Amino acid sequence: MNFEEIKKYWEDRAAGDSSAQSTTQDFYLREIEYNVLLEKIQKYSPDSVADVGCGDGRTTARLAGKLPNVLFSGFDYSLFMVENARHNSLTEELSNIQFDQLDICAGLKETFDLIYTTRCLINLPSWDLQKIAIDNIHGALSIGGVYLMVENFIEGQKNFNQVRKNYGLSEIPIREHNFFFQRDRLFDYIDGRFKIDEEVNISSTYYLMSRVIYSKICAETGQQPDYFDDHHRFAAGLPFAGEFGPVRLICLKKL
Ligand SMILES: C[S@@+](CC[C@H](N)C(=O)[O-])C[C@H]1O[C@@H](n2cnc3c(N)ncnc32)[C@H](O)[C@@H]1O
């Protein structure tokens, strides 16, 4: 899919669904992401935070509710997503949050102490566009600012699919609106722009449980996999270990 087709995909999805699954079916993956974001935002203690590609704004609003002294700005290029996000945060009566429509490839207009993305840049259909987005995030960070990158990588995707194969399960393909990062290529590019403060695969144990063990149980018992099954719920609480899932957190400090 090209840029416009992907943008339309998200507009259509937001127009037809404002539920907690409007940005991903995988509810418990968002729980993992929320928990690591909260921990890292507390660690870096910024005054201002931008959530780029905030989707329905639920994660942004939860963080803003938990951290009332931090100013949160949520951005998304889909107007329907922004409207859903505004609606969701209104019901929580938060005064430290705002949402605006913005395409990260066009750049941010203000500076922030901390910027994060959760599975946003994988919706840009080329490495060239992803590099523009990374440059724009870098340019919008204050001196010493932090970029928390929560994005999908091809290496972890291949690794868990190899385990699935060993269990006689079919490969889970990358969705046609997604373009995953290659770790080495990314690290070459950010060298000189950012210092890597921390890096962890936050989806490895979760994927081994949900996409291998639970998938195998479903295949053998004829069950339809359910994102709200207890295997997902309990897997979300496992410690992080290994490289068997696509989603990683990389904490990047602006140089
Ligand atoms: C997979 S969803 C993730 C949403 C949210 N971060 C979450 O964790 O639920 C990706 C979001 O990124 C947004 N997005 C994709 N490309 C974008 C761009 N170039 N600029 C701003 N938002 C973008 C989409 O509209 C969508 O809401």
Tab-separated table of C-alpha atoms and ligand atoms in Angstrom:
chain	number	residue	atom	x	y	z
A	1	MET	CA	0.000	0.000	0.000
A	2	ASN	CA	1.190	3.538	-0.672
A	3	PHE	CA	1.107	6.479	1.780
A	4	GLU	CA	-2.380	7.676	0.789
A	5	GLU	CA	-3.855	4.162	0.890
A	6	ILE	CA	-2.430	3.612	4.374
A	7	LYS	CA	-3.764	6.970	5.559
A	8	LYS	CA	-7.199	6.051	4.209
A	9	TYR	CA	-6.958	2.680	5.967
A	10	TRP	CA	-6.555	4.488	9.315
A	11	GLU	CA	-9.249	7.085	8.540
A	12	ASP	CA	-11.710	4.308	7.677
A	13	ARG	CA	-10.770	2.315	10.734
A	14	ALA	CA	-11.237	5.312	13.055
A	15	ALA	CA	-14.504	6.337	11.377
A	16	GLY	CA	-15.977	2.878	11.883
A	17	ASP	CA	-14.626	2.063	15.347
A	18	SER	CA	-13.830	4.208	18.381
A	19	SER	CA	-13.347	1.209	20.692
A	20	ALA	CA	-10.126	0.276	22.510
A	21	GLN	CA	-9.353	-2.022	19.569
A	22	SER	CA	-9.495	0.683	16.886
A	23	THR	CA	-5.705	0.906	16.609
A	24	THR	CA	-4.872	-2.760	17.169
A	25	GLN	CA	-6.854	-5.894	17.947
A	26	ASP	CA	-4.160	-6.812	20.428
A	27	PHE	CA	-5.492	-5.189	23.599
A	28	TYR	CA	-2.847	-6.687	25.904
A	29	LEU	CA	0.051	-5.555	23.701
A	30	ARG	CA	-1.174	-2.002	24.389
A	31	GLU	CA	-1.113	-2.808	28.106
A	32	ILE	CA	2.556	-3.773	27.832
A	33	GLU	CA	3.284	-0.586	25.887
A	34	TYR	CA	1.428	1.583	28.411
A	35	ASN	CA	3.372	0.056	31.310
A	36	VAL	CA	6.803	0.562	29.706
A	37	LEU	CA	5.941	4.099	28.588
A	38	LEU	CA	4.805	5.043	32.091
A	39	GLU	CA	7.988	3.624	33.602
A	40	LYS	CA	10.268	5.400	31.123
A	41	ILE	CA	8.437	8.759	31.230
A	42	GLN	CA	8.749	8.663	35.020
A	43	LYS	CA	12.445	7.827	34.658
A	44	TYR	CA	13.218	10.744	32.300
A	45	SER	CA	10.767	13.148	34.090
A	46	PRO	CA	10.027	15.476	31.135
A	47	ASP	CA	7.822	18.590	31.411
A	48	SER	CA	6.339	18.061	27.951
A	49	VAL	CA	5.582	14.891	26.006
A	50	ALA	CA	4.346	14.298	22.461
A	51	ASP	CA	2.624	11.078	21.387
A	52	VAL	CA	3.110	10.895	17.622
A	53	GLY	CA	0.535	8.669	15.921
A	54	CYS	CA	-1.571	8.657	19.078
A	55	GLY	CA	-4.519	6.894	17.430
A	56	ASP	CA	-7.586	6.893	19.674
A	57	GLY	CA	-5.561	8.653	22.399
A	58	ARG	CA	-6.348	6.073	25.076
A	59	THR	CA	-2.701	5.449	25.941
A	60	THR	CA	-1.979	9.213	25.896
A	61	ALA	CA	-4.955	9.948	28.160
A	62	ARG	CA	-4.051	7.181	30.603
A	63	LEU	CA	-0.508	8.516	30.882
A	64	ALA	CA	-1.740	12.107	31.250
A	65	GLY	CA	-4.106	11.018	34.021
A	66	LYS	CA	-1.290	9.266	35.837
A	67	LEU	CA	1.200	12.138	35.373
A	68	PRO	CA	-0.823	15.359	35.941
A	69	ASN	CA	2.263	17.613	36.073
A	70	VAL	CA	3.390	16.640	32.557
A	71	LEU	CA	1.879	18.351	29.491
A	72	PHE	CA	0.857	15.811	26.853
A	73	SER	CA	0.226	16.507	23.165
A	74	GLY	CA	-1.184	13.773	20.962
A	75	PHE	CA	-0.813	13.943	17.177
A	76	ASP	CA	-2.265	11.827	14.416
A	77	TYR	CA	-2.683	12.389	10.685
A	78	SER	CA	-6.154	10.868	10.773
A	79	LEU	CA	-8.782	13.473	11.648
A	80	PHE	CA	-11.197	10.769	12.833
A	81	MET	CA	-8.521	9.377	15.166
A	82	VAL	CA	-7.952	12.880	16.574
A	83	GLU	CA	-11.706	13.349	17.075
A	84	ASN	CA	-11.972	9.986	18.854
A	85	ALA	CA	-8.960	10.888	21.000
A	86	ARG	CA	-10.476	14.253	21.972
A	87	HIS	CA	-13.742	12.544	22.850
A	88	ASN	CA	-11.993	9.866	24.943
A	89	SER	CA	-9.927	12.395	26.898
A	90	LEU	CA	-12.924	14.711	27.473
A	91	THR	CA	-14.700	11.963	29.375
A	92	GLU	CA	-11.678	11.803	31.694
A	93	GLU	CA	-11.687	15.606	32.272
A	94	LEU	CA	-7.927	16.020	31.850
A	95	SER	CA	-6.446	19.532	31.703
A	96	ASN	CA	-2.883	18.494	30.736
A	97	ILE	CA	-3.628	17.026	27.317
A	98	GLN	CA	-4.460	18.196	23.805
A	99	PHE	CA	-4.816	16.488	20.444
A	100	ASP	CA	-4.093	17.864	16.974
A	101	GLN	CA	-4.017	16.560	13.435
A	102	LEU	CA	-0.446	16.299	12.144
A	103	ASP	CA	1.527	14.215	9.663
A	104	ILE	CA	4.923	13.424	11.178
A	105	CYS	CA	6.490	13.588	7.709
A	106	ALA	CA	5.526	17.283	7.604
A	107	GLY	CA	7.235	17.884	10.961
A	108	LEU	CA	6.256	19.064	14.427
A	109	LYS	CA	5.818	22.799	15.077
A	110	GLU	CA	6.813	22.855	18.767
A	111	THR	CA	9.582	21.304	20.839
A	112	PHE	CA	9.140	18.620	23.479
A	113	ASP	CA	11.294	17.090	26.206
A	114	LEU	CA	10.159	13.614	25.276
A	115	ILE	CA	8.495	12.197	22.178
A	116	TYR	CA	7.229	8.657	21.794
A	117	THR	CA	5.738	6.598	18.989
A	118	THR	CA	3.940	3.284	19.452
A	119	ARG	CA	3.674	1.364	16.168
A	120	CYS	CA	3.285	4.601	14.188
A	121	LEU	CA	6.359	4.831	11.949
A	122	ILE	CA	5.791	1.272	10.662
A	123	ASN	CA	2.833	2.781	8.781
A	124	LEU	CA	5.183	4.789	6.559
A	125	PRO	CA	5.663	2.743	3.400
A	126	SER	CA	9.392	3.305	2.854
A	127	TRP	CA	12.688	3.638	4.713
A	128	ASP	CA	13.115	7.101	3.133
A	129	LEU	CA	9.880	8.320	4.750
A	130	GLN	CA	10.818	6.680	8.044
A	131	LYS	CA	14.148	8.555	7.979
A	132	ILE	CA	12.265	11.851	7.417
A	133	ALA	CA	10.007	11.069	10.379
A	134	ILE	CA	13.003	10.247	12.606
A	135	ASP	CA	14.696	13.509	11.564
A	136	ASN	CA	11.516	15.444	12.346
A	137	ILE	CA	11.277	13.835	15.777
A	138	HIS	CA	14.960	14.585	16.398
A	139	GLY	CA	14.446	18.225	15.326
A	140	ALA	CA	11.465	18.683	17.649
A	141	LEU	CA	13.270	17.463	20.775
A	142	SER	CA	14.716	19.926	23.239
A	143	ILE	CA	18.444	19.623	24.079
A	144	GLY	CA	19.009	16.275	25.796
A	145	GLY	CA	15.464	15.255	24.865
A	146	VAL	CA	14.402	11.636	24.625
A	147	TYR	CA	12.686	9.654	21.883
A	148	LEU	CA	10.983	6.476	23.092
A	149	MET	CA	10.643	4.395	19.963
A	150	VAL	CA	8.159	1.521	20.276
A	151	GLU	CA	8.094	0.045	16.794
A	152	ASN	CA	8.145	-3.323	15.012
A	153	PHE	CA	11.308	-4.927	13.698
A	154	ILE	CA	11.719	-7.562	11.028
A	155	GLU	CA	14.241	-9.624	13.038
A	156	GLY	CA	11.855	-10.449	15.917
A	157	GLN	CA	9.097	-11.164	13.410
A	158	LYS	CA	11.297	-13.731	11.638
A	159	ASN	CA	12.355	-15.283	14.966
A	160	PHE	CA	8.873	-15.986	16.312
A	161	ASN	CA	7.731	-17.237	12.903
A	162	GLN	CA	10.630	-19.710	12.963
A	163	VAL	CA	9.381	-21.011	16.345
A	164	ARG	CA	5.845	-21.226	14.932
A	165	LYS	CA	7.229	-23.280	12.053
A	166	ASN	CA	8.917	-25.635	14.531
A	167	TYR	CA	5.478	-26.142	16.103
A	168	GLY	CA	3.874	-26.830	12.716
A	169	LEU	CA	2.111	-23.439	12.638
A	170	SER	CA	1.867	-21.235	9.547
A	171	GLU	CA	3.819	-17.980	9.179
A	172	ILE	CA	2.091	-14.799	10.368
A	173	PRO	CA	2.745	-12.289	7.569
A	174	ILE	CA	3.423	-8.581	8.023
A	175	ARG	CA	0.223	-6.628	7.303
A	176	GLU	CA	0.157	-4.889	3.933
A	177	HIS	CA	-0.069	-1.409	5.525
A	178	ASN	CA	3.076	-2.028	7.606
A	179	PHE	CA	6.770	-1.656	6.798
A	180	PHE	CA	8.919	-2.984	9.652
A	181	PHE	CA	12.312	-1.580	10.667
A	182	GLN	CA	15.627	-3.355	10.171
A	183	ARG	CA	17.601	-2.943	13.379
A	184	ASP	CA	21.127	-2.579	11.926
A	185	ARG	CA	20.012	-0.115	9.246
A	186	LEU	CA	18.203	1.975	11.850
A	187	PHE	CA	21.193	1.974	14.196
A	188	ASP	CA	23.548	3.069	11.394
A	189	TYR	CA	21.200	5.951	10.628
A	190	ILE	CA	20.696	7.226	14.167
A	191	ASP	CA	24.416	7.073	14.941
A	192	GLY	CA	25.514	10.702	15.496
A	193	ARG	CA	21.911	11.863	15.978
A	194	PHE	CA	20.965	9.908	19.093
A	195	LYS	CA	22.676	7.960	21.860
A	196	ILE	CA	21.048	4.599	22.634
A	197	ASP	CA	20.189	4.693	26.329
A	198	GLU	CA	18.333	1.381	26.535
A	199	GLU	CA	16.894	-1.237	24.242
A	200	VAL	CA	14.548	-4.110	25.041
A	201	ASN	CA	12.314	-6.443	23.095
A	202	ILE	CA	9.011	-5.918	24.920
A	203	SER	CA	7.037	-8.454	22.885
A	204	SER	CA	9.218	-11.569	22.969
A	205	THR	CA	7.754	-13.508	25.910
A	206	TYR	CA	4.287	-12.173	25.055
A	207	TYR	CA	4.529	-13.463	21.487
A	208	LEU	CA	5.965	-16.838	22.516
A	209	MET	CA	2.949	-17.355	24.760
A	210	SER	CA	0.235	-15.786	22.592
A	211	ARG	CA	1.448	-16.518	19.048
A	212	VAL	CA	3.103	-19.895	19.640
A	213	ILE	CA	1.785	-21.745	22.729
A	214	TYR	CA	-1.770	-20.385	22.635
A	215	SER	CA	-1.901	-20.631	18.815
A	216	LYS	CA	-0.832	-24.277	19.052
A	217	ILE	CA	-3.505	-24.996	21.683
A	218	CYS	CA	-6.109	-23.322	19.437
A	219	ALA	CA	-4.923	-25.315	16.412
A	220	GLU	CA	-5.106	-28.624	18.326
A	221	THR	CA	-8.469	-27.962	20.000
A	222	GLY	CA	-10.146	-26.223	17.065
A	223	GLN	CA	-10.677	-22.978	19.041
A	224	GLN	CA	-10.785	-19.554	17.374
A	225	PRO	CA	-7.935	-17.442	18.811
A	226	ASP	CA	-9.292	-14.647	21.018
A	227	TYR	CA	-7.199	-11.550	21.870
A	228	PHE	CA	-8.935	-11.438	25.272
A	229	ASP	CA	-8.071	-15.022	26.184
A	230	ASP	CA	-6.278	-15.577	29.508
A	231	HIS	CA	-3.131	-16.671	27.649
A	232	HIS	CA	-2.856	-13.095	26.336
A	233	ARG	CA	-3.803	-11.588	29.703
A	234	PHE	CA	-1.229	-13.566	31.658
A	235	ALA	CA	1.432	-13.358	28.935
A	236	ALA	CA	1.319	-9.553	29.218
A	237	GLY	CA	2.709	-9.833	32.751
A	238	LEU	CA	5.713	-12.000	31.877
A	239	PRO	CA	9.223	-10.543	32.235
A	240	PHE	CA	10.916	-9.462	29.006
A	241	ALA	CA	13.402	-12.005	27.624
A	242	GLY	CA	14.607	-13.082	24.225
A	243	GLU	CA	14.168	-11.815	20.683
A	244	PHE	CA	11.012	-13.623	19.600
A	245	GLY	CA	8.577	-10.747	19.059
A	246	PRO	CA	8.478	-7.815	16.622
A	247	VAL	CA	7.905	-4.895	19.000
A	248	ARG	CA	10.886	-3.352	20.755
A	249	LEU	CA	11.412	-0.279	22.886
A	250	ILE	CA	14.479	1.813	22.143
A	251	CYS	CA	15.222	4.780	24.420
A	252	LEU	CA	17.121	7.365	22.380
A	253	LYS	CA	18.741	10.501	23.786
A	254	LYS	CA	19.218	13.408	21.389
A	255	LEU	CA	22.890	14.257	20.868
B	1	LIG	C1	-1.060	1.099	14.918
B	1	LIG	S1	-1.816	2.643	15.220
B	1	LIG	C2	-1.145	2.963	16.838
B	1	LIG	C3	-1.911	4.039	17.551
B	1	LIG	C4	-1.424	4.334	18.970
B	1	LIG	N1	-0.048	4.758	18.984
B	1	LIG	C5	-1.601	3.132	19.849
B	1	LIG	O1	-0.650	2.685	20.440
B	1	LIG	O2	-2.706	2.638	19.954
B	1	LIG	C6	-0.867	3.752	14.192
B	1	LIG	C7	-1.370	5.188	14.233
B	1	LIG	O3	-0.407	6.009	13.578
B	1	LIG	C8	-1.079	6.976	12.800
B	1	LIG	N2	-0.145	7.419	11.750
B	1	LIG	C9	0.366	6.680	10.743
B	1	LIG	N3	1.182	7.430	9.975
B	1	LIG	C10	1.201	8.671	10.509
B	1	LIG	C11	1.854	9.884	10.155
B	1	LIG	N4	2.601	9.974	9.049
B	1	LIG	N5	1.678	10.966	10.951
B	1	LIG	C12	0.862	10.890	12.038
B	1	LIG	N6	0.183	9.782	12.398
B	1	LIG	C13	0.356	8.676	11.647
B	1	LIG	C14	-2.325	6.243	12.301
B	1	LIG	O4	-3.361	7.106	11.902
B	1	LIG	C15	-2.700	5.395	13.527
B	1	LIG	O5	-3.596	6.079	14.370
